[in-house]
């Protein structure tokens, strides 16, 4: 194995470091945090709906899950971006966990070489990706946003908030970057179904058809999915240097290419020596669903306010699983809705 090349100036900065290492445990399994007084009037005035028994609130034309609502409101009011911040944005079930792992591995590669053979101490081998990269609105929900200040720059943070909900201090900040990942919407619905099932109460009568009907109305966590995606799509067109727009399916097709694109966008392209060492392929291997699924950090433990099992974030990791759950008629109906919503934008999910 060739020796590690000297880090570039950008890579020799301190961050990112695993969030859990600096902030300790916390945030996991805090069910039913009451809304802070400051928001009670606002929250009470919001229309609500239920998706598979989970409460969603209508906030500024988006659907926000109950567990993160006060966090979203607090982020809008109080989040103070720092120069160098990298925000990973996505709708739930569209590759968030994978993007967290890839971005962390790319940005932290000087301190933590990603070669599985040469480094058994990589944080992603001992921590779930959600423990490496903090979830913005969740931290604000539980009043632990001060922990973000413990992270050295550049900070890596993730959010499920719509672009339209993010504070202008972030979206208008030339010193912050956003990486967005989205996914073919039918596959998002199927992935959401399996994920939701993992925390549905015993004996729940909810069916995939119930979720499908909700999804057709745009009533999914951080929905409507089309508005979520369009917001970041337009931002990436307006500011390609600040917003990188990725599709999960394209990443699956060219994983090393996606890693290179991430590195380039984040201002830390691979050097010729790193390429010769096979570093992009090392990162692909380290972050592959096969590697991640096998780690005890991902087979045990829980993440998030709702106490999602780490293992529930890793299922099939393929494109096209919708075909195993939807009839052709359902697929056509959903495709038509999405196509209609995206019309004229230049964005399409057609192969
Ligand atoms: P499936 O349920 O279709 O398998 P999120 O992280 O936003 O919750 O998205 C979860 C989806 O990403 C799941 O899709 C999961 O299997 C997939 N996934 C998780 N880790 C992955 C990885 N390392 N590579 C590819 N896909 C991954």
Short mmCIF file of C-alpha atoms and ligand atoms in Angstrom, two decimals:
data_model
loop_
_atom_site.label_atom_id
_atom_site.label_comp_id
_atom_site.label_asym_id
_atom_site.label_seq_id
_atom_site.Cartn_x
_atom_site.Cartn_y
_atom_site.Cartn_z
CA UNK A 1 0.00 0.00 0.00
CA UNK A 2 1.41 3.41 -0.95
CA UNK A 3 1.89 5.87 1.88
CA UNK A 4 -0.83 8.47 2.50
CA UNK A 5 -0.21 11.65 0.46
CA UNK A 6 0.23 14.91 2.34
CA UNK A 7 -3.19 16.48 2.83
CA UNK A 8 -4.16 19.50 0.74
CA UNK A 9 -4.61 22.77 2.61
CA UNK A 10 -8.40 22.34 2.67
CA UNK A 11 -8.08 18.81 3.96
CA UNK A 12 -5.65 19.66 6.70
CA UNK A 13 -8.35 21.65 8.56
CA UNK A 14 -9.66 19.99 11.69
CA UNK A 15 -13.21 18.98 10.80
CA UNK A 16 -15.29 17.14 10.24
CA UNK A 17 -15.03 14.95 13.29
CA UNK A 18 -17.65 12.43 14.40
CA UNK A 19 -20.44 14.31 16.13
CA UNK A 20 -20.83 11.71 18.84
CA UNK A 21 -17.14 11.97 19.75
CA UNK A 22 -17.46 15.67 20.58
CA UNK A 23 -21.07 15.86 21.73
CA UNK A 24 -21.53 12.54 23.49
CA UNK A 25 -24.80 10.67 23.42
CA UNK A 26 -28.14 12.42 23.26
CA UNK A 27 -31.07 13.06 21.00
CA UNK A 28 -31.88 9.37 20.66
CA UNK A 29 -35.27 8.21 21.75
CA UNK A 30 -36.52 11.50 23.26
CA UNK A 31 -40.16 10.82 22.53
CA UNK A 32 -42.86 13.41 22.97
CA UNK A 33 -40.78 16.51 23.64
CA UNK A 34 -43.41 19.17 24.38
CA UNK A 35 -43.41 22.20 22.06
CA UNK A 36 -41.67 25.16 23.66
CA UNK A 37 -44.07 27.85 24.84
CA UNK A 38 -42.75 30.20 22.21
CA UNK A 39 -44.29 28.12 19.40
CA UNK A 40 -47.48 26.81 20.98
CA UNK A 41 -49.77 29.32 19.24
CA UNK A 42 -48.14 28.74 15.86
CA UNK A 43 -48.30 24.97 16.21
CA UNK A 44 -51.92 24.97 17.35
CA UNK A 45 -52.94 26.95 14.25
CA UNK A 46 -51.36 24.48 11.80
CA UNK A 47 -53.51 22.00 9.89
CA UNK A 48 -52.52 18.41 10.60
CA UNK A 49 -52.89 15.04 8.97
CA UNK A 50 -51.98 11.49 9.82
CA UNK A 51 -49.75 9.22 7.78
CA UNK A 52 -49.81 5.61 8.96
CA UNK A 53 -50.59 6.94 12.42
CA UNK A 54 -47.79 9.54 12.41
CA UNK A 55 -48.87 13.15 12.83
CA UNK A 56 -47.76 15.63 10.18
CA UNK A 57 -48.18 19.42 10.47
CA UNK A 58 -48.75 21.72 7.51
CA UNK A 59 -46.08 24.38 7.81
CA UNK A 60 -45.46 26.87 5.00
CA UNK A 61 -46.83 24.49 2.36
CA UNK A 62 -44.78 21.54 3.58
CA UNK A 63 -45.55 18.55 5.79
CA UNK A 64 -43.39 18.42 8.91
CA UNK A 65 -43.33 15.38 11.21
CA UNK A 66 -44.61 16.08 14.67
CA UNK A 67 -41.39 14.89 16.33
CA UNK A 68 -39.30 17.57 14.58
CA UNK A 69 -41.77 20.44 14.29
CA UNK A 70 -40.45 22.68 17.02
CA UNK A 71 -36.96 21.95 15.81
CA UNK A 72 -37.85 23.15 12.32
CA UNK A 73 -39.35 26.34 13.76
CA UNK A 74 -36.29 26.89 15.93
CA UNK A 75 -33.89 26.30 13.04
CA UNK A 76 -35.77 28.90 11.02
CA UNK A 77 -35.49 31.35 13.88
CA UNK A 78 -32.09 30.64 15.37
CA UNK A 79 -29.72 28.52 13.27
CA UNK A 80 -26.46 30.40 12.84
CA UNK A 81 -24.49 29.00 9.92
CA UNK A 82 -20.74 29.14 10.03
CA UNK A 83 -18.48 29.69 7.01
CA UNK A 84 -17.50 26.28 5.69
CA UNK A 85 -20.69 24.52 6.82
CA UNK A 86 -21.79 21.70 4.55
CA UNK A 87 -25.48 20.83 4.83
CA UNK A 88 -26.61 17.47 3.49
CA UNK A 89 -30.27 17.79 2.51
CA UNK A 90 -32.71 15.09 1.43
CA UNK A 91 -36.26 13.91 1.75
CA UNK A 92 -36.44 10.98 4.19
CA UNK A 93 -35.68 7.55 2.66
CA UNK A 94 -33.76 8.88 -0.32
CA UNK A 95 -30.19 7.97 0.61
CA UNK A 96 -29.52 10.28 3.57
CA UNK A 97 -27.56 7.68 5.52
CA UNK A 98 -25.39 6.83 2.51
CA UNK A 99 -24.74 10.49 1.70
CA UNK A 100 -23.78 11.13 5.33
CA UNK A 101 -21.26 8.31 5.21
CA UNK A 102 -19.84 9.33 1.82
CA UNK A 103 -19.53 13.03 2.66
CA UNK A 104 -17.95 12.28 6.02
CA UNK A 105 -15.48 9.83 4.47
CA UNK A 106 -14.58 12.29 1.70
CA UNK A 107 -14.14 15.31 3.94
CA UNK A 108 -12.38 13.56 6.81
CA UNK A 109 -10.06 11.43 4.66
CA UNK A 110 -6.85 13.14 5.77
CA UNK A 111 -7.46 12.32 9.43
CA UNK A 112 -9.22 9.03 8.69
CA UNK A 113 -7.91 7.21 5.61
CA UNK A 114 -10.79 5.20 4.20
CA UNK A 115 -8.89 2.06 3.21
CA UNK A 116 -10.53 -0.85 5.02
CA UNK A 117 -7.30 -2.79 4.82
CA UNK A 118 -5.08 -0.15 6.38
CA UNK A 119 -7.37 1.46 8.92
CA UNK A 120 -9.65 -0.37 11.28
CA UNK A 121 -10.16 2.79 13.31
CA UNK A 122 -12.27 4.69 10.85
CA UNK A 123 -15.22 6.33 12.67
CA UNK A 124 -17.64 4.81 10.15
CA UNK A 125 -16.53 1.36 11.28
CA UNK A 126 -17.48 2.02 14.90
CA UNK A 127 -20.33 4.55 14.59
CA UNK A 128 -23.59 4.68 12.66
CA UNK A 129 -23.43 7.48 10.02
CA UNK A 130 -26.14 9.35 11.95
CA UNK A 131 -23.79 9.50 14.93
CA UNK A 132 -21.08 11.04 12.74
CA UNK A 133 -23.24 13.74 11.14
CA UNK A 134 -25.84 15.52 13.31
CA UNK A 135 -29.47 15.99 12.25
CA UNK A 136 -30.18 19.71 12.41
CA UNK A 137 -33.88 19.93 13.26
CA UNK A 138 -33.67 17.06 15.71
CA UNK A 139 -30.96 18.81 17.74
CA UNK A 140 -33.02 21.97 17.85
CA UNK A 141 -36.11 19.98 18.87
CA UNK A 142 -34.41 18.62 21.97
CA UNK A 143 -32.75 21.93 22.77
CA UNK A 144 -29.28 20.56 22.10
CA UNK A 145 -28.34 22.94 19.30
CA UNK A 146 -25.44 24.29 21.38
CA UNK A 147 -23.72 20.97 20.67
CA UNK A 148 -23.27 22.12 17.08
CA UNK A 149 -20.86 24.73 18.38
CA UNK A 150 -18.60 21.95 19.66
CA UNK A 151 -17.90 20.81 16.13
CA UNK A 152 -14.76 22.19 14.50
CA UNK A 153 -15.13 23.64 11.00
CA UNK A 154 -15.94 22.57 8.42
CA UNK A 155 -19.11 21.18 10.01
CA UNK A 156 -21.19 18.51 8.34
CA UNK A 157 -24.89 18.64 9.22
CA UNK A 158 -28.00 17.09 7.70
CA UNK A 159 -31.58 18.23 7.29
CA UNK A 160 -34.87 17.02 5.84
CA UNK A 161 -36.24 20.57 5.64
CA UNK A 162 -37.48 21.99 2.34
CA UNK A 163 -35.16 24.54 0.76
CA UNK A 164 -37.91 27.11 1.20
CA UNK A 165 -37.85 26.56 4.98
CA UNK A 166 -34.11 27.01 5.43
CA UNK A 167 -33.06 30.37 6.86
CA UNK A 168 -31.75 32.88 4.29
CA UNK A 169 -28.60 33.13 6.40
CA UNK A 170 -27.85 29.63 5.09
CA UNK A 171 -29.37 29.60 1.59
CA UNK A 172 -27.92 33.01 0.75
CA UNK A 173 -24.54 32.29 2.28
CA UNK A 174 -21.72 32.06 -0.29
CA UNK A 175 -19.52 30.36 2.33
CA UNK A 176 -21.87 27.42 2.95
CA UNK A 177 -22.59 24.49 0.67
CA UNK A 178 -25.59 22.22 0.32
CA UNK A 179 -25.48 18.69 -1.08
CA UNK A 180 -28.91 17.34 -1.96
CA UNK A 181 -29.86 13.76 -2.72
CA UNK A 182 -33.23 12.69 -4.05
CA UNK A 183 -34.63 9.47 -5.34
CA UNK A 184 -37.14 8.09 -7.78
CA UNK A 185 -40.33 8.91 -5.83
CA UNK A 186 -41.97 5.47 -6.11
CA UNK A 187 -38.88 3.89 -4.55
CA UNK A 188 -38.99 6.53 -1.80
CA UNK A 189 -42.57 5.47 -0.99
CA UNK A 190 -41.60 1.80 -0.82
CA UNK A 191 -38.58 2.54 1.36
CA UNK A 192 -40.76 4.68 3.63
CA UNK A 193 -43.24 1.83 3.96
CA UNK A 194 -40.62 -0.59 5.23
CA UNK A 195 -39.13 2.02 7.54
CA UNK A 196 -42.50 3.02 9.01
CA UNK A 197 -43.42 -0.62 9.53
CA UNK A 198 -40.34 -1.01 11.70
CA UNK A 199 -41.82 1.33 14.30
CA UNK A 200 -45.55 0.73 13.82
CA UNK A 201 -47.23 -0.51 16.96
CA UNK A 202 -47.94 -4.23 17.16
CA UNK A 203 -51.20 -5.11 15.44
CA UNK A 204 -51.31 -1.94 13.34
CA UNK A 205 -53.89 -2.17 10.56
CA UNK A 206 -52.13 0.27 8.21
CA UNK A 207 -51.42 -1.03 4.73
CA UNK A 208 -49.15 -0.08 1.85
CA UNK A 209 -52.26 1.16 0.01
CA UNK A 210 -52.91 3.64 2.84
CA UNK A 211 -49.42 5.05 2.45
CA UNK A 212 -49.74 5.12 -1.33
CA UNK A 213 -52.91 7.23 -1.09
CA UNK A 214 -51.18 9.63 1.31
CA UNK A 215 -48.17 9.85 -1.01
CA UNK A 216 -50.42 10.68 -3.98
CA UNK A 217 -51.61 13.70 -1.96
CA UNK A 218 -48.02 14.63 -1.07
CA UNK A 219 -48.68 13.77 2.57
CA UNK A 220 -45.42 12.11 3.57
CA UNK A 221 -42.75 13.28 6.06
CA UNK A 222 -41.13 16.42 4.60
CA UNK A 223 -43.60 16.16 1.71
CA UNK A 224 -44.76 16.94 -0.81
CA UNK A 225 -41.83 15.03 -2.27
CA UNK A 226 -42.07 16.94 -5.58
CA UNK A 227 -41.89 20.35 -3.90
CA UNK A 228 -38.98 19.20 -1.73
CA UNK A 229 -37.03 18.12 -4.78
CA UNK A 230 -37.99 21.09 -6.94
CA UNK A 231 -36.80 23.56 -4.30
CA UNK A 232 -33.28 22.16 -4.28
CA UNK A 233 -33.33 21.56 -8.05
CA UNK A 234 -34.00 25.23 -8.69
CA UNK A 235 -31.43 26.30 -6.09
CA UNK A 236 -28.82 24.08 -7.75
CA UNK A 237 -29.59 25.67 -11.13
CA UNK A 238 -29.35 29.16 -9.67
CA UNK A 239 -26.20 28.48 -7.62
CA UNK A 240 -24.37 25.41 -8.92
CA UNK A 241 -21.31 26.36 -6.88
CA UNK A 242 -23.36 26.26 -3.65
CA UNK A 243 -25.91 23.48 -4.22
CA UNK A 244 -25.02 20.06 -5.60
CA UNK A 245 -28.04 18.05 -6.79
CA UNK A 246 -27.59 14.27 -6.76
CA UNK A 247 -29.91 11.44 -7.71
CA UNK A 248 -29.64 8.19 -5.73
CA UNK A 249 -30.05 6.03 -8.86
CA UNK A 250 -27.23 7.82 -10.69
CA UNK A 251 -25.00 7.43 -7.65
CA UNK A 252 -25.69 3.68 -7.61
CA UNK A 253 -24.73 3.45 -11.28
CA UNK A 254 -21.38 5.21 -10.82
CA UNK A 255 -20.40 5.17 -7.17
CA UNK A 256 -16.79 6.24 -7.64
CA UNK A 257 -17.98 9.00 -9.97
CA UNK A 258 -20.35 10.24 -7.28
CA UNK A 259 -17.55 10.25 -4.72
CA UNK A 260 -15.33 12.26 -7.08
CA UNK A 261 -18.15 14.70 -7.78
CA UNK A 262 -18.72 15.17 -4.05
CA UNK A 263 -15.03 15.80 -3.43
CA UNK A 264 -14.77 18.26 -6.30
CA UNK A 265 -17.90 20.17 -5.22
CA UNK A 266 -16.72 20.32 -1.63
CA UNK A 267 -13.43 21.86 -2.76
CA UNK A 268 -11.32 18.83 -1.89
CA UNK A 269 -10.82 16.99 -5.22
CA UNK A 270 -8.75 13.84 -5.18
CA UNK A 271 -5.09 14.41 -5.97
CA UNK A 272 -3.33 12.27 -8.56
CA UNK A 273 -1.66 10.42 -5.68
CA UNK A 274 -5.00 9.72 -4.01
CA UNK A 275 -6.41 8.49 -7.32
CA UNK A 276 -3.38 6.24 -7.78
CA UNK A 277 -3.98 4.88 -4.29
CA UNK A 278 -7.57 4.03 -5.21
CA UNK A 279 -9.06 6.34 -2.61
CA UNK A 280 -12.41 6.92 -4.37
CA UNK A 281 -12.89 3.14 -4.57
CA UNK A 282 -11.87 2.79 -0.91
CA UNK A 283 -14.59 5.27 0.07
CA UNK A 284 -17.13 3.44 -2.07
CA UNK A 285 -16.21 0.19 -0.32
CA UNK A 286 -16.22 1.66 3.17
CA UNK A 287 -19.66 3.22 2.64
CA UNK A 288 -21.24 0.37 0.71
CA UNK A 289 -24.46 -1.02 2.08
CA UNK A 290 -22.78 -4.42 2.34
CA UNK A 291 -20.00 -3.07 4.58
CA UNK A 292 -22.35 -0.89 6.62
CA UNK A 293 -24.92 -3.64 7.19
CA UNK A 294 -22.30 -5.95 8.64
CA UNK A 295 -20.99 -3.55 11.30
CA UNK A 296 -22.14 -3.99 14.86
CA UNK A 297 -22.63 -0.20 15.13
CA UNK A 298 -25.31 -0.55 12.47
CA UNK A 299 -26.79 -3.84 13.61
CA UNK A 300 -27.48 -2.56 17.12
CA UNK A 301 -28.60 0.70 18.69
CA UNK A 302 -31.14 3.36 17.80
CA UNK A 303 -31.08 6.83 16.27
CA UNK A 304 -33.42 9.75 16.25
CA UNK A 305 -36.24 11.10 18.33
CA UNK A 306 -38.43 8.16 17.44
CA UNK A 307 -35.76 5.65 18.33
CA UNK A 308 -35.33 4.16 14.86
CA UNK A 309 -33.23 1.01 14.95
CA UNK A 310 -29.90 1.60 13.22
CA UNK A 311 -30.46 -1.54 11.19
CA UNK A 312 -33.68 -0.12 9.71
CA UNK A 313 -31.63 2.44 7.75
CA UNK A 314 -30.07 -0.33 5.66
CA UNK A 315 -32.46 -2.45 3.64
CA UNK A 316 -31.96 -3.33 -0.05
CA UNK A 317 -30.24 -0.22 -1.38
CA UNK A 318 -31.33 -0.79 -4.98
CA UNK A 319 -33.31 1.05 -7.64
CA UNK A 320 -36.69 -0.16 -8.84
CA UNK A 321 -38.01 -1.97 -5.76
CA UNK A 322 -41.34 -0.20 -6.35
CA UNK A 323 -42.17 -2.93 -8.87
CA UNK A 324 -42.42 -5.43 -5.99
CA UNK A 325 -45.04 -3.35 -4.19
CA UNK A 326 -47.06 -1.34 -6.70
CA UNK A 327 -49.31 -2.51 -9.49
CA UNK A 328 -48.63 -1.00 -12.91
CA UNK A 329 -51.79 1.04 -12.46
CA UNK A 330 -50.55 2.49 -9.17
CA UNK A 331 -47.17 3.22 -10.72
CA UNK A 332 -48.74 5.01 -13.69
CA UNK A 333 -50.97 7.06 -11.40
CA UNK A 334 -48.07 8.17 -9.21
CA UNK A 335 -45.79 8.82 -12.20
CA UNK A 336 -48.48 11.03 -13.74
CA UNK A 337 -48.81 13.06 -10.53
CA UNK A 338 -45.04 13.55 -10.24
CA UNK A 339 -44.63 14.33 -13.93
CA UNK A 340 -47.37 16.92 -13.71
CA UNK A 341 -45.77 18.57 -10.68
CA UNK A 342 -42.31 18.65 -12.28
CA UNK A 343 -43.50 19.80 -15.70
CA UNK A 344 -41.46 22.64 -17.13
CA UNK A 345 -38.73 22.37 -14.51
CA UNK A 346 -36.32 20.28 -16.58
CA UNK A 347 -36.24 17.71 -13.77
CA UNK A 348 -37.41 14.21 -14.53
CA UNK A 349 -37.18 10.79 -12.89
CA UNK A 350 -37.76 8.91 -16.13
CA UNK A 351 -34.89 6.54 -16.98
P1 LIG B 1 -34.30 0.91 0.62
O1 LIG B 1 -35.31 0.92 1.71
O2 LIG B 1 -34.91 1.08 -0.74
O3 LIG B 1 -33.39 -0.26 0.66
P2 LIG B 1 -32.38 7.19 4.22
O4 LIG B 1 -30.97 7.01 4.62
O5 LIG B 1 -32.66 8.53 3.61
O6 LIG B 1 -33.30 6.83 5.32
O7 LIG B 1 -32.64 6.18 3.01
C1 LIG B 1 -32.72 4.80 3.24
C2 LIG B 1 -32.52 4.07 1.93
O8 LIG B 1 -31.15 4.14 1.55
C3 LIG B 1 -32.86 2.60 2.07
O9 LIG B 1 -33.35 2.19 0.80
C4 LIG B 1 -31.50 2.00 2.38
O10 LIG B 1 -31.40 0.62 2.14
C5 LIG B 1 -30.62 2.82 1.46
N1 LIG B 1 -29.22 2.83 1.91
C6 LIG B 1 -28.75 2.93 3.18
N2 LIG B 1 -27.41 2.86 3.20
C7 LIG B 1 -27.02 2.71 1.91
C8 LIG B 1 -25.74 2.57 1.30
N3 LIG B 1 -24.65 2.54 2.02
N4 LIG B 1 -25.72 2.45 -0.05
C9 LIG B 1 -26.84 2.48 -0.79
N5 LIG B 1 -28.08 2.59 -0.25
C10 LIG B 1 -28.17 2.71 1.09
#
